[in-house]
Tab-separated table of C-alpha atoms and ligand atoms in Angstrom:
chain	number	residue	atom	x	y	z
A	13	UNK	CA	-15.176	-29.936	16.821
A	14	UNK	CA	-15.920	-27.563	14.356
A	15	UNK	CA	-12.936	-26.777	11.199
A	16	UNK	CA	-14.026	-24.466	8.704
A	17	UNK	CA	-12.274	-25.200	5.166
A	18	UNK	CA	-15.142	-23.156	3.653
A	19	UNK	CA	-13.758	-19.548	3.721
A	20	UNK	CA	-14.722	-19.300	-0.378
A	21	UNK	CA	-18.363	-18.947	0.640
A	22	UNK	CA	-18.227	-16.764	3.732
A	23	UNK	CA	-15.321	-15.859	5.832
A	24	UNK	CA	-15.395	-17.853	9.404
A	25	UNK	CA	-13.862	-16.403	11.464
A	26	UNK	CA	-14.755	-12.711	10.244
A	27	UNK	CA	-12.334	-10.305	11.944
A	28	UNK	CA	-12.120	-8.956	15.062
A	29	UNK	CA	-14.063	-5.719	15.750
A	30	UNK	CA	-16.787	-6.671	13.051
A	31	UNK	CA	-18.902	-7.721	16.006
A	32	UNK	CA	-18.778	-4.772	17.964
A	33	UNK	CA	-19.151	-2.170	15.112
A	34	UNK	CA	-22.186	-4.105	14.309
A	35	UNK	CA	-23.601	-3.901	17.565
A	36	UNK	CA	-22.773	-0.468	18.032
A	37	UNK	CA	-24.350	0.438	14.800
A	38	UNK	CA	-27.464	-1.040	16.401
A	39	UNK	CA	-26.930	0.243	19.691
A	40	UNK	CA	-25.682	3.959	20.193
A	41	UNK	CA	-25.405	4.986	16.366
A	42	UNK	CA	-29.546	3.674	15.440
A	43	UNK	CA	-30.642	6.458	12.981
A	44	UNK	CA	-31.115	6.431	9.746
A	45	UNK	CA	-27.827	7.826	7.700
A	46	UNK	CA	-28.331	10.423	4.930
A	47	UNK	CA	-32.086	10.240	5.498
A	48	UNK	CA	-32.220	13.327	8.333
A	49	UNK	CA	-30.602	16.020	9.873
A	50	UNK	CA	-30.821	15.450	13.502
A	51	UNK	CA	-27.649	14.705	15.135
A	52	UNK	CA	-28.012	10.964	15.410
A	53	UNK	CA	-29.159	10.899	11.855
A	54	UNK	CA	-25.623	12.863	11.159
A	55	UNK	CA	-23.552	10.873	13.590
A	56	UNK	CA	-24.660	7.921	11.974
A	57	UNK	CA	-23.852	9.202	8.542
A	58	UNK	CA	-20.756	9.869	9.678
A	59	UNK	CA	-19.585	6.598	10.675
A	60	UNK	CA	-20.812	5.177	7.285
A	61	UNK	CA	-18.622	7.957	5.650
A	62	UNK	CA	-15.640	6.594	7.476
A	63	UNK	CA	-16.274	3.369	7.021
A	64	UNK	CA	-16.299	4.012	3.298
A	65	UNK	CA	-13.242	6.105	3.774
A	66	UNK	CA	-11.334	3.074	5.035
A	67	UNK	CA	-12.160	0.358	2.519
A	68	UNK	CA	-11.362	3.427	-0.013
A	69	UNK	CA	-7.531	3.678	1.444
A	70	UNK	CA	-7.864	-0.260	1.402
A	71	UNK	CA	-8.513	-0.507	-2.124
A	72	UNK	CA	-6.853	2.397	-3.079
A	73	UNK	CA	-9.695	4.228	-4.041
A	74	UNK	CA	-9.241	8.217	-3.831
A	75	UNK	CA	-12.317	9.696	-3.837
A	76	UNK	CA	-14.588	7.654	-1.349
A	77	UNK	CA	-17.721	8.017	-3.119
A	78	UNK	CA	-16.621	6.177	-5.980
A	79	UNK	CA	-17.071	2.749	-3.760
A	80	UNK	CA	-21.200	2.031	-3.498
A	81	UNK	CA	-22.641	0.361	-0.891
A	82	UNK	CA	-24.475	-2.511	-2.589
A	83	UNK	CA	-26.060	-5.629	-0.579
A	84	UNK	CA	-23.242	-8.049	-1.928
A	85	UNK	CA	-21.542	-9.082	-5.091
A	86	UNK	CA	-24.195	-10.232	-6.814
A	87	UNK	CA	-26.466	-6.623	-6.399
A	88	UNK	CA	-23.140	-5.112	-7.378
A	89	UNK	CA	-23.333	-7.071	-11.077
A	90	UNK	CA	-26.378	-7.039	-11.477
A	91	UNK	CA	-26.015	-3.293	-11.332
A	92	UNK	CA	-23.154	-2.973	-12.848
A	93	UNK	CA	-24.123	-5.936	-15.820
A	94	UNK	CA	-28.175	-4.504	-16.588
A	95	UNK	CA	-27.210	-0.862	-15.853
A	96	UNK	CA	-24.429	-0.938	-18.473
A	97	UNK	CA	-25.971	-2.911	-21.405
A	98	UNK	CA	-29.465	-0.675	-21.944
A	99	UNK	CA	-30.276	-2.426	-25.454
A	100	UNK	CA	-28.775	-5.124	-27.225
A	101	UNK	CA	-25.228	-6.466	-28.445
A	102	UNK	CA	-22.464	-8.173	-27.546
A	103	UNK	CA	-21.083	-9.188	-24.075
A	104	UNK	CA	-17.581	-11.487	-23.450
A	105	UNK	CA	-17.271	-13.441	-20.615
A	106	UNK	CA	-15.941	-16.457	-19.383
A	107	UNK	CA	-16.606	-19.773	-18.732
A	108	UNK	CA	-15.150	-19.385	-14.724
A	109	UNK	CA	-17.880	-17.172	-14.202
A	110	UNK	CA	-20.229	-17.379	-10.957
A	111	UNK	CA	-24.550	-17.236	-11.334
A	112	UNK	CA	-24.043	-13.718	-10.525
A	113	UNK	CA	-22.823	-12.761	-13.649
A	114	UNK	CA	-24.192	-15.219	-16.138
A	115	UNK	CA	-27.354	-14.899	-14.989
A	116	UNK	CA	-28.270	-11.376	-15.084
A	117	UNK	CA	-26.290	-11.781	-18.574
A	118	UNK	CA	-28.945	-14.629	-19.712
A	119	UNK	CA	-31.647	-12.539	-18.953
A	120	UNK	CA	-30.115	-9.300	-20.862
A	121	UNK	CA	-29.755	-11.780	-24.111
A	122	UNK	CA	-33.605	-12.982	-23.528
A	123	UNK	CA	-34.825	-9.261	-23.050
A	124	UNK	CA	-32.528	-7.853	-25.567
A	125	UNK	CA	-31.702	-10.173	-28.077
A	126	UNK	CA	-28.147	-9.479	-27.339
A	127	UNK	CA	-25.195	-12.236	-27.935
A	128	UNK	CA	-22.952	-13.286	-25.108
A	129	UNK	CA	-19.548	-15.048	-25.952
A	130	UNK	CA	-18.303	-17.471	-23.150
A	131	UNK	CA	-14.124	-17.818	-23.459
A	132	UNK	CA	-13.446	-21.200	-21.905
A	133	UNK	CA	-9.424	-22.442	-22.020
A	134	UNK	CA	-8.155	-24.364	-24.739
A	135	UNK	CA	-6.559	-27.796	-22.898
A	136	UNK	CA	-4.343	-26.645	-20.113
A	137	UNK	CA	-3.745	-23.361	-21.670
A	138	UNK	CA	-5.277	-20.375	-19.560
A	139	UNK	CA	-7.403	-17.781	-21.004
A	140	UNK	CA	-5.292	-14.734	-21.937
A	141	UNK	CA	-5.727	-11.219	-23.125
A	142	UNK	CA	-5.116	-12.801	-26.544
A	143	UNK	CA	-8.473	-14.633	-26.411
A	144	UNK	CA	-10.406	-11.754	-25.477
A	145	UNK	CA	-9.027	-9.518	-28.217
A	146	UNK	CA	-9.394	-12.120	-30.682
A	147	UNK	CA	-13.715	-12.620	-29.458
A	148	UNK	CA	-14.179	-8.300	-29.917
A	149	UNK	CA	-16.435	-7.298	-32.592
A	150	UNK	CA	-17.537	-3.827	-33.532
A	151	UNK	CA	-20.760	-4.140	-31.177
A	152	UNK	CA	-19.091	-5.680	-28.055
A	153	UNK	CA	-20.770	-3.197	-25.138
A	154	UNK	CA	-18.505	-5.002	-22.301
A	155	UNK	CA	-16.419	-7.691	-21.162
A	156	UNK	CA	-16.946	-9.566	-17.764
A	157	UNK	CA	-14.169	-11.342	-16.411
A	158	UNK	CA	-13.801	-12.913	-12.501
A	159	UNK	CA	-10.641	-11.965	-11.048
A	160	UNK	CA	-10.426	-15.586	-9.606
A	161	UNK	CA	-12.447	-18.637	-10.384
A	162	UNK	CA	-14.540	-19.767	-7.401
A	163	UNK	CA	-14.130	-23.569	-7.741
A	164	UNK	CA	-10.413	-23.543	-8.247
A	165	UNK	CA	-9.280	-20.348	-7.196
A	166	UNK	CA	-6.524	-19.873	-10.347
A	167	UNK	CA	-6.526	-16.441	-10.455
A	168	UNK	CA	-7.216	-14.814	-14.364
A	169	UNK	CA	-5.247	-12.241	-15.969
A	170	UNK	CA	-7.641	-9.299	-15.296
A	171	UNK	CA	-5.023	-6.566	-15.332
A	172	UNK	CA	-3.675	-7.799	-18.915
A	173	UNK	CA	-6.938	-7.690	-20.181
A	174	UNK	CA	-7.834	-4.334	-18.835
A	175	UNK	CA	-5.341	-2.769	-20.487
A	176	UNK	CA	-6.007	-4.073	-23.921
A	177	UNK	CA	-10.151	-2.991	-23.121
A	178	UNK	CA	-8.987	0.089	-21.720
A	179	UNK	CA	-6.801	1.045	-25.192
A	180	UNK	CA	-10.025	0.114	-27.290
A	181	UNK	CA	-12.693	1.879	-25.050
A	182	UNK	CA	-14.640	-0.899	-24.244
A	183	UNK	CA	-16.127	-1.322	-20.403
A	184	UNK	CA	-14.952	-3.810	-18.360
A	185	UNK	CA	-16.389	-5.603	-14.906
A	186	UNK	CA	-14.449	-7.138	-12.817
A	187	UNK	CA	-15.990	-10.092	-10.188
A	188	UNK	CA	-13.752	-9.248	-7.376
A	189	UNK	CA	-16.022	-11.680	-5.314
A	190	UNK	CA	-12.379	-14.235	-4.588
A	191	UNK	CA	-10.041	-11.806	-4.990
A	192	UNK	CA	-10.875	-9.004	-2.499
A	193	UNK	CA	-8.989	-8.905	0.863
A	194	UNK	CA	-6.806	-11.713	-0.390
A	195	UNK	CA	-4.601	-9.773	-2.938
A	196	UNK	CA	-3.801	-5.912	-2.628
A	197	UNK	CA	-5.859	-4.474	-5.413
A	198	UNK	CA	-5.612	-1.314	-6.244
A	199	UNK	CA	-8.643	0.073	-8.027
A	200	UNK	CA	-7.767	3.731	-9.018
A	201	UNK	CA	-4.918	2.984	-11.049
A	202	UNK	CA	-6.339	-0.892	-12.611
A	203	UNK	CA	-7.487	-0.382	-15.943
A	204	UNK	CA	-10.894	-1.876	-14.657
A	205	UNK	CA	-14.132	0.391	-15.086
A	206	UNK	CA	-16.407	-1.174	-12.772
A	207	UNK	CA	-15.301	-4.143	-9.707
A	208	UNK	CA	-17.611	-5.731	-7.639
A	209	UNK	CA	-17.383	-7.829	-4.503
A	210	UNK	CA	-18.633	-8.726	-1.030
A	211	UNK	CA	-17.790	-8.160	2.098
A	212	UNK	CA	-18.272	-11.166	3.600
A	213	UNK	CA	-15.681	-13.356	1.940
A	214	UNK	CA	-12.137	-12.269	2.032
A	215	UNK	CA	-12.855	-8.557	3.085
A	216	UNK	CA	-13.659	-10.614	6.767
A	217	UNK	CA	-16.867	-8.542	6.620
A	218	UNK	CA	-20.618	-9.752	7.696
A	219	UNK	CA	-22.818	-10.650	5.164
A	220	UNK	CA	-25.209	-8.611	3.557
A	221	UNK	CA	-23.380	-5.876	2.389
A	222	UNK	CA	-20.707	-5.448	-0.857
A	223	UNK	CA	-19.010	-2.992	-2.948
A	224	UNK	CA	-19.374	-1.872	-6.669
A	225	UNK	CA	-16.327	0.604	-7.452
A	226	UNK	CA	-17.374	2.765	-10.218
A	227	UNK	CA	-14.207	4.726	-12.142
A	228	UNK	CA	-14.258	8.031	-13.195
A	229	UNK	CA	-16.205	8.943	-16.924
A	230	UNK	CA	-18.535	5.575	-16.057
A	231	UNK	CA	-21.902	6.234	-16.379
A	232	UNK	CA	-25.200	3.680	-16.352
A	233	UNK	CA	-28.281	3.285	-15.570
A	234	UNK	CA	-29.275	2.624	-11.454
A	235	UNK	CA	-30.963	-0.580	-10.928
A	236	UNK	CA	-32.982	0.059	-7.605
A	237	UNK	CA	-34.864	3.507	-7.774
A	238	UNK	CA	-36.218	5.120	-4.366
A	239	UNK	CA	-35.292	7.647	-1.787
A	240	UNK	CA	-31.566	8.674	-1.446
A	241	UNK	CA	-31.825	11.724	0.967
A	242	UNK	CA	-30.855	13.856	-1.708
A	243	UNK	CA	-33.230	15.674	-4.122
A	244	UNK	CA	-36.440	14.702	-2.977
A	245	UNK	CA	-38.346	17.080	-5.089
A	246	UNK	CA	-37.085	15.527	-8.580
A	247	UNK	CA	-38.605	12.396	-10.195
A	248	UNK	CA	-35.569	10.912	-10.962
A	249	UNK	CA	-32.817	9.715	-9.296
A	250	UNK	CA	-29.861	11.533	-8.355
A	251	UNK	CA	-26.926	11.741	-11.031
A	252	UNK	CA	-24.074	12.017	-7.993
A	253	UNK	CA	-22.102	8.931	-6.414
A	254	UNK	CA	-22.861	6.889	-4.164
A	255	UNK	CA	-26.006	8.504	-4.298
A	256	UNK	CA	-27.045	7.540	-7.836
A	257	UNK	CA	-26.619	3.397	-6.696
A	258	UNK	CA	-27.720	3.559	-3.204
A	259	UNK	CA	-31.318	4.131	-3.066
A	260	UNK	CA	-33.253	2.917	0.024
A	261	UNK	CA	-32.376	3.048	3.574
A	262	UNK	CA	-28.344	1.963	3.845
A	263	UNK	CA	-27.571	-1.739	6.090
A	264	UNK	CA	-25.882	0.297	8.592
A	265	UNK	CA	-24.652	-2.496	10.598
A	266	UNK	CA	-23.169	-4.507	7.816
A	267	UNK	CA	-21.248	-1.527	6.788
A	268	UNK	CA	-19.899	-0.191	9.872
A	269	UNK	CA	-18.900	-3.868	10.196
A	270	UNK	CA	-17.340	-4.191	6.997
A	271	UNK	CA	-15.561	-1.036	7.873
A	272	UNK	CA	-13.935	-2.272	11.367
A	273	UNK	CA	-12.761	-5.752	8.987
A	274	UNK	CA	-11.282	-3.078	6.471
A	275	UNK	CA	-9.691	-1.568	9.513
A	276	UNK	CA	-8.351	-4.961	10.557
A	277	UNK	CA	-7.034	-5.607	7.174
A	278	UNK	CA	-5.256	-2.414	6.771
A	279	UNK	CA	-3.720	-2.783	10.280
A	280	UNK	CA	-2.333	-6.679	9.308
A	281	UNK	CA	-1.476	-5.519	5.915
A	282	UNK	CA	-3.022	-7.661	3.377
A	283	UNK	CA	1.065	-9.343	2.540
A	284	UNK	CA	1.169	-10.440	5.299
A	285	UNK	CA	-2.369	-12.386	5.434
A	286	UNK	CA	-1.199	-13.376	1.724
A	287	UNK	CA	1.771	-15.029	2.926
A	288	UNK	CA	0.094	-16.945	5.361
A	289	UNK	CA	-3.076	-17.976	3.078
A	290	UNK	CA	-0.203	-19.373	0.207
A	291	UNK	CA	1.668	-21.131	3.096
A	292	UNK	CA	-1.201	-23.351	4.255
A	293	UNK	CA	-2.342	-23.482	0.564
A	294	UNK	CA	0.952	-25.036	0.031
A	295	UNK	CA	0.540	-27.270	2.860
A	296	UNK	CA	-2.733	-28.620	1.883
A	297	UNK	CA	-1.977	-29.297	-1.773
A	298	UNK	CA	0.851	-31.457	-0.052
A	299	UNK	CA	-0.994	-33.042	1.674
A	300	UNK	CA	-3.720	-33.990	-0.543
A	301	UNK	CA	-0.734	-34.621	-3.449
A	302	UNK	CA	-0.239	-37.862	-0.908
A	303	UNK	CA	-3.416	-39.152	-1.310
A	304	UNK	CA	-4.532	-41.688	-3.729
A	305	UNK	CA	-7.672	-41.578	-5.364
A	306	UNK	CA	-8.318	-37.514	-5.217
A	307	UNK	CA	-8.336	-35.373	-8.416
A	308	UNK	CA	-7.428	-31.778	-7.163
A	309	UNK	CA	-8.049	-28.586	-9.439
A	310	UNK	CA	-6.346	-25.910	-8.095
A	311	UNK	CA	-3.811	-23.506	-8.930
A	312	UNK	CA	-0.114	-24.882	-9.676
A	313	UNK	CA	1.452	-22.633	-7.883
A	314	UNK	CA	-0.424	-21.206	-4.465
A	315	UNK	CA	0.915	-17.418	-5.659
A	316	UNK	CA	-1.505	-17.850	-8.547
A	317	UNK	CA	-4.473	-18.932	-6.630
A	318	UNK	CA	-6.768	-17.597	-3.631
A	319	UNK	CA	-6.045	-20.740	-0.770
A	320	UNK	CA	-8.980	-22.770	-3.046
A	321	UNK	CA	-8.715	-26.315	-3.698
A	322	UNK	CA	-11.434	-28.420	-5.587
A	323	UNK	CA	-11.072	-32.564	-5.764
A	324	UNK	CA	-12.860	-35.547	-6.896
A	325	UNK	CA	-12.701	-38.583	-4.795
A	326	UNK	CA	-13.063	-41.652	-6.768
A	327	UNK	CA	-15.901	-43.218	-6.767
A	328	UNK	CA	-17.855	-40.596	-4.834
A	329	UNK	CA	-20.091	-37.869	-5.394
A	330	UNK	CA	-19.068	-34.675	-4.310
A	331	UNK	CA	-22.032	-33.891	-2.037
A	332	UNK	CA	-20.829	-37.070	0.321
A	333	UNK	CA	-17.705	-36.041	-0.019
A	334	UNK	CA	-18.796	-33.056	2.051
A	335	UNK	CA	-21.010	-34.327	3.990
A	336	UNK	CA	-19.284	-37.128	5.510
A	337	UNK	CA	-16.269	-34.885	6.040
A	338	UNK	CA	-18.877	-32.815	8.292
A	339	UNK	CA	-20.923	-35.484	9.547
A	340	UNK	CA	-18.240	-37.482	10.396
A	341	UNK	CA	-14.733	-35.243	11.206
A	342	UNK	CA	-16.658	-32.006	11.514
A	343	UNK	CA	-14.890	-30.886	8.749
A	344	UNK	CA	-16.663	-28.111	6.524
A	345	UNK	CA	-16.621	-28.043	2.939
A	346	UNK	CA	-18.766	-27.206	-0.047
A	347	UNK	CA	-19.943	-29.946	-2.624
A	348	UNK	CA	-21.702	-29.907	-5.599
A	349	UNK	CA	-20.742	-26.918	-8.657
A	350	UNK	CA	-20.676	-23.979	-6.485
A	351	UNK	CA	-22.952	-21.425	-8.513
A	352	UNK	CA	-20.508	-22.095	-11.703
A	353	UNK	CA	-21.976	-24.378	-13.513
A	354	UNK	CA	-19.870	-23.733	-16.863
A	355	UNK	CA	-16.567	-23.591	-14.790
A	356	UNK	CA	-17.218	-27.431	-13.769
A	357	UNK	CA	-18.545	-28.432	-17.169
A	358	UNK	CA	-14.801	-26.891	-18.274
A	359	UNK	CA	-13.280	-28.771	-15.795
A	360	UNK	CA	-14.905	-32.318	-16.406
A	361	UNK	CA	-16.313	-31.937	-13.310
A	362	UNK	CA	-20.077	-31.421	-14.459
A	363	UNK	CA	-22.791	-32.364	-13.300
A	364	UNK	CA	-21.893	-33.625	-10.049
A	365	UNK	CA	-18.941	-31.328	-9.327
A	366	UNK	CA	-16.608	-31.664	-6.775
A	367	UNK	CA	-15.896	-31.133	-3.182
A	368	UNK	CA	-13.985	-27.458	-2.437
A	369	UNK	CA	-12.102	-26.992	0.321
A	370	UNK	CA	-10.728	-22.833	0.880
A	371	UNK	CA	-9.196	-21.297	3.030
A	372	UNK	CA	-9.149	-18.214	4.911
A	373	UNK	CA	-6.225	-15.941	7.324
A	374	UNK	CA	-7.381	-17.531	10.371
A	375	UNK	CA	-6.884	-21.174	9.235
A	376	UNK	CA	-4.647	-22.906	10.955
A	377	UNK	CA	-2.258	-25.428	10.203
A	378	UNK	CA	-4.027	-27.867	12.283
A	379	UNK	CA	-6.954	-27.274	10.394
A	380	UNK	CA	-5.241	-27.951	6.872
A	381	UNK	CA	-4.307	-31.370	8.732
A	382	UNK	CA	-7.821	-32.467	9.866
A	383	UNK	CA	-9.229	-31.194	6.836
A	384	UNK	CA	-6.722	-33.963	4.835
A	385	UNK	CA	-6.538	-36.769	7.556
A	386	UNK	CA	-10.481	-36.699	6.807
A	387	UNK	CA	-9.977	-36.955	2.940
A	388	UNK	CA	-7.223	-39.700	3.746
A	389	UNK	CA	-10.032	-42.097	5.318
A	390	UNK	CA	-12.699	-41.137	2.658
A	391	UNK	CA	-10.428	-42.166	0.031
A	392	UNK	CA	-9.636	-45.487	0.964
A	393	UNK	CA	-13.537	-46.235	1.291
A	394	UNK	CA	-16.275	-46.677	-1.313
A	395	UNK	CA	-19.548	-44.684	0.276
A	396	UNK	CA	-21.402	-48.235	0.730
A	397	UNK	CA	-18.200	-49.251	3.194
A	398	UNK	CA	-17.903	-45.693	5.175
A	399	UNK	CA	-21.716	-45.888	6.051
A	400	UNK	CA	-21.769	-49.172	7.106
A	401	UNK	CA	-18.867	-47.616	9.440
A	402	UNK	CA	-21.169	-45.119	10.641
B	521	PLP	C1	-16.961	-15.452	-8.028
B	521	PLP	C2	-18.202	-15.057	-7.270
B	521	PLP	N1	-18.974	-14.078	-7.756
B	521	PLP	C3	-20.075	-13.660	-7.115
B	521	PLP	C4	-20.468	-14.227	-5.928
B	521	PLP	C5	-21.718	-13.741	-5.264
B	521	PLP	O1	-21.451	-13.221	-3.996
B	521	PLP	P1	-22.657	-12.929	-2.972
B	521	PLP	O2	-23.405	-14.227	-2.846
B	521	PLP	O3	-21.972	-12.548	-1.728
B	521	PLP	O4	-23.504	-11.871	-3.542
B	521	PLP	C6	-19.691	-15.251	-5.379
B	521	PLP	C7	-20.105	-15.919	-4.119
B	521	PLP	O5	-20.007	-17.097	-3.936
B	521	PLP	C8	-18.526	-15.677	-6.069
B	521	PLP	O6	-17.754	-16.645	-5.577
């Protein structure tokens, strides 16, 4: 038996139709889009228009070609993070942030010279818009903040912040990566410049493919350089959207798959999947609250969070934590410190981490169940006990 608590790193299952858009992409619709004239070439182009046209209205994104094609989140900041800072200065971010972003940040400071200011909380205080206004100076180029920490899920005050950025003229990136598909989000009218995410995680999506919204009056530098169909003759890339960030031959399949899940999620409404996703969130904080012996970091309230739940077991590390839950109950979960490696050392968590269990629409409440029936029995073992057990 197979129960998938591990939604935070890919969606399982994705949604219906992704399968069949994918294989049709491969199947009846296998030309190369924007890159020739010829009718399948154009049919092909046309599907990836509509596809783009859907997770537009999903996001509420009015002009289409605004939303880039990228191959996930973390080509989307990488764009958005090296094509934005071209020399050096000063970048705010904060300590929830995922490799993706501080990263491609700690190699901008080593190439540039440039200083990066990580906000972490003060106690149980979250970071506010406060804390970013009082870390500005003169030469700050742009803020990066994640929309929703992937370890807990406690979802940040992005749209505060924005606004306060947005009044001073300074650029701000959102990591989208845990928020998109779980929360309605509506781009064209958040004081964000630039929001990135993948389609494989809440958007229900296959993997391989994400988005990088660019708002209107943002300009930067593209990362990738190559062919984009469009003004072949010139040496330099083109200066229109999507254009400008897609170079290369698009992943057809992963976007006409993406599309069908941003069909899916339009047609379910993402309220209703919210409802559902803070329901069993509720349910397994419940059930873990029962428990003795588990540390959870999560959000307070499931309306703040993104159906994420990270615990300590005493006495174990967080890697047998997971792997006896799948060795043993089948259960799958994700140890260790999940690509965040500040976020755990903020939580206390560092350098083992923890065990994260998250949840997705399709997770059932049976699933919440096994998931802490399996935590019940690791807790009242030491690791030396359960694998003498077997
Ligand atoms: C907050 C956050 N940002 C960025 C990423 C990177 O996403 P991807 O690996 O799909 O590029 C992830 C994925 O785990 C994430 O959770």
């Amino acid at each position: 038996m197979t129960v998938y608590l591990d939604n935070a790193a890919t969606a399982n299952p994705k949604a219906p139709g992704v399968a069949a858009a994918m294989a049709r992409s491969v199947g009846e619709l296998n030309a190369n889009p924007g890159h020739g004239g010829h009718h399948l070439a154009m049919d092909a182009a046309l599907a990836v228009f509509e596809a783009r046209a859907t997770l537009a209205a999903l996001l509420g994104v009015g002009d289409p070609r605004r939303l880039v094609f990228t191959a996930g989140a973390t080509a989307a900041l990488n764009q958005a993070i090296t094509g934005s800072l071209p020399g050096a200065g000063h970048v705010i971010c904060t300590t929830w942030e995922h490799n993706a972003v501080l990263r491609p940040l700690s190699a901008w400071r080593a190439r540039t010279g440039g200083e990066v200011t990580v906000l972490a909380p003060a106690g149980a205080r979250q970071l506010g818009a406060e804390d970013v206004v009082a870390a500005l100076r003169p030469d700050t180029r742009l803020v990066v903040f994640t929309a929703a920490s992937n370890v807990t899920g406690v979802l940040t005050p992005v749209l505060e912040v924005g606004e306060e950025l947005r009044r001073r003229g300074i650029r701000f990136l959102v990591d989208g990566a845990q928020v998109a598909g779980h929360l309605p989000v509506l781009l064209d009218d958040a004081p964000i410049d630039l929001w990135a995410c993948p389609g494989h995680k809440g958007l229900l999506g296959p993997q391989g493919v994400g988005l990088l919204y660019v708002a209107p009056g943002v300009e930067m530098e593209p990362l990738l350089l190559g062919g984009s169909g469009v003004r072949s003759e010139e040496e330099t890339p083109p200066g229109e959207l999507p254009e400008r960030f897609e170079a290369g031959t698009l992943n057809t399949p992963g976007i006409l798959g993406l599309g069908a899940a941003a069909a899916f999620l339009a047609d379910q409404g993402l309220g209703a999947l919210r409802a559902r996703e803070v329901e069993r969130h509720a349910q397994l904080v419940e059930g873990l609250r029962g428990i003795k012996g588990l540390e959870l970091f999560t959000a307070d309230d499931p309306t703040r969070g993104v159906g994420v739940v990270a615990l300590r077991v005493a006495g174990w590390p967080s890697g047998a934590v997971a792997e006896i839950l799948d060795q043993r109950f089948g259960v799958c979960v994700r140890g260790g410190l999940h690509c965040a490696p500040l976020a755990h050392a903020a939580l206390g968590t560092a350098p083992d981490g923890a065990a994260r269990l998250s949840l997705g629409p399709f997770t059932t409440r049976q699933e919440v169940e096994a998931g802490v029936e399996a935590l019940r029995w690791v807790a009242v073992r030491t690791p030396e006990r359960a694998a003498r057990e077997g």
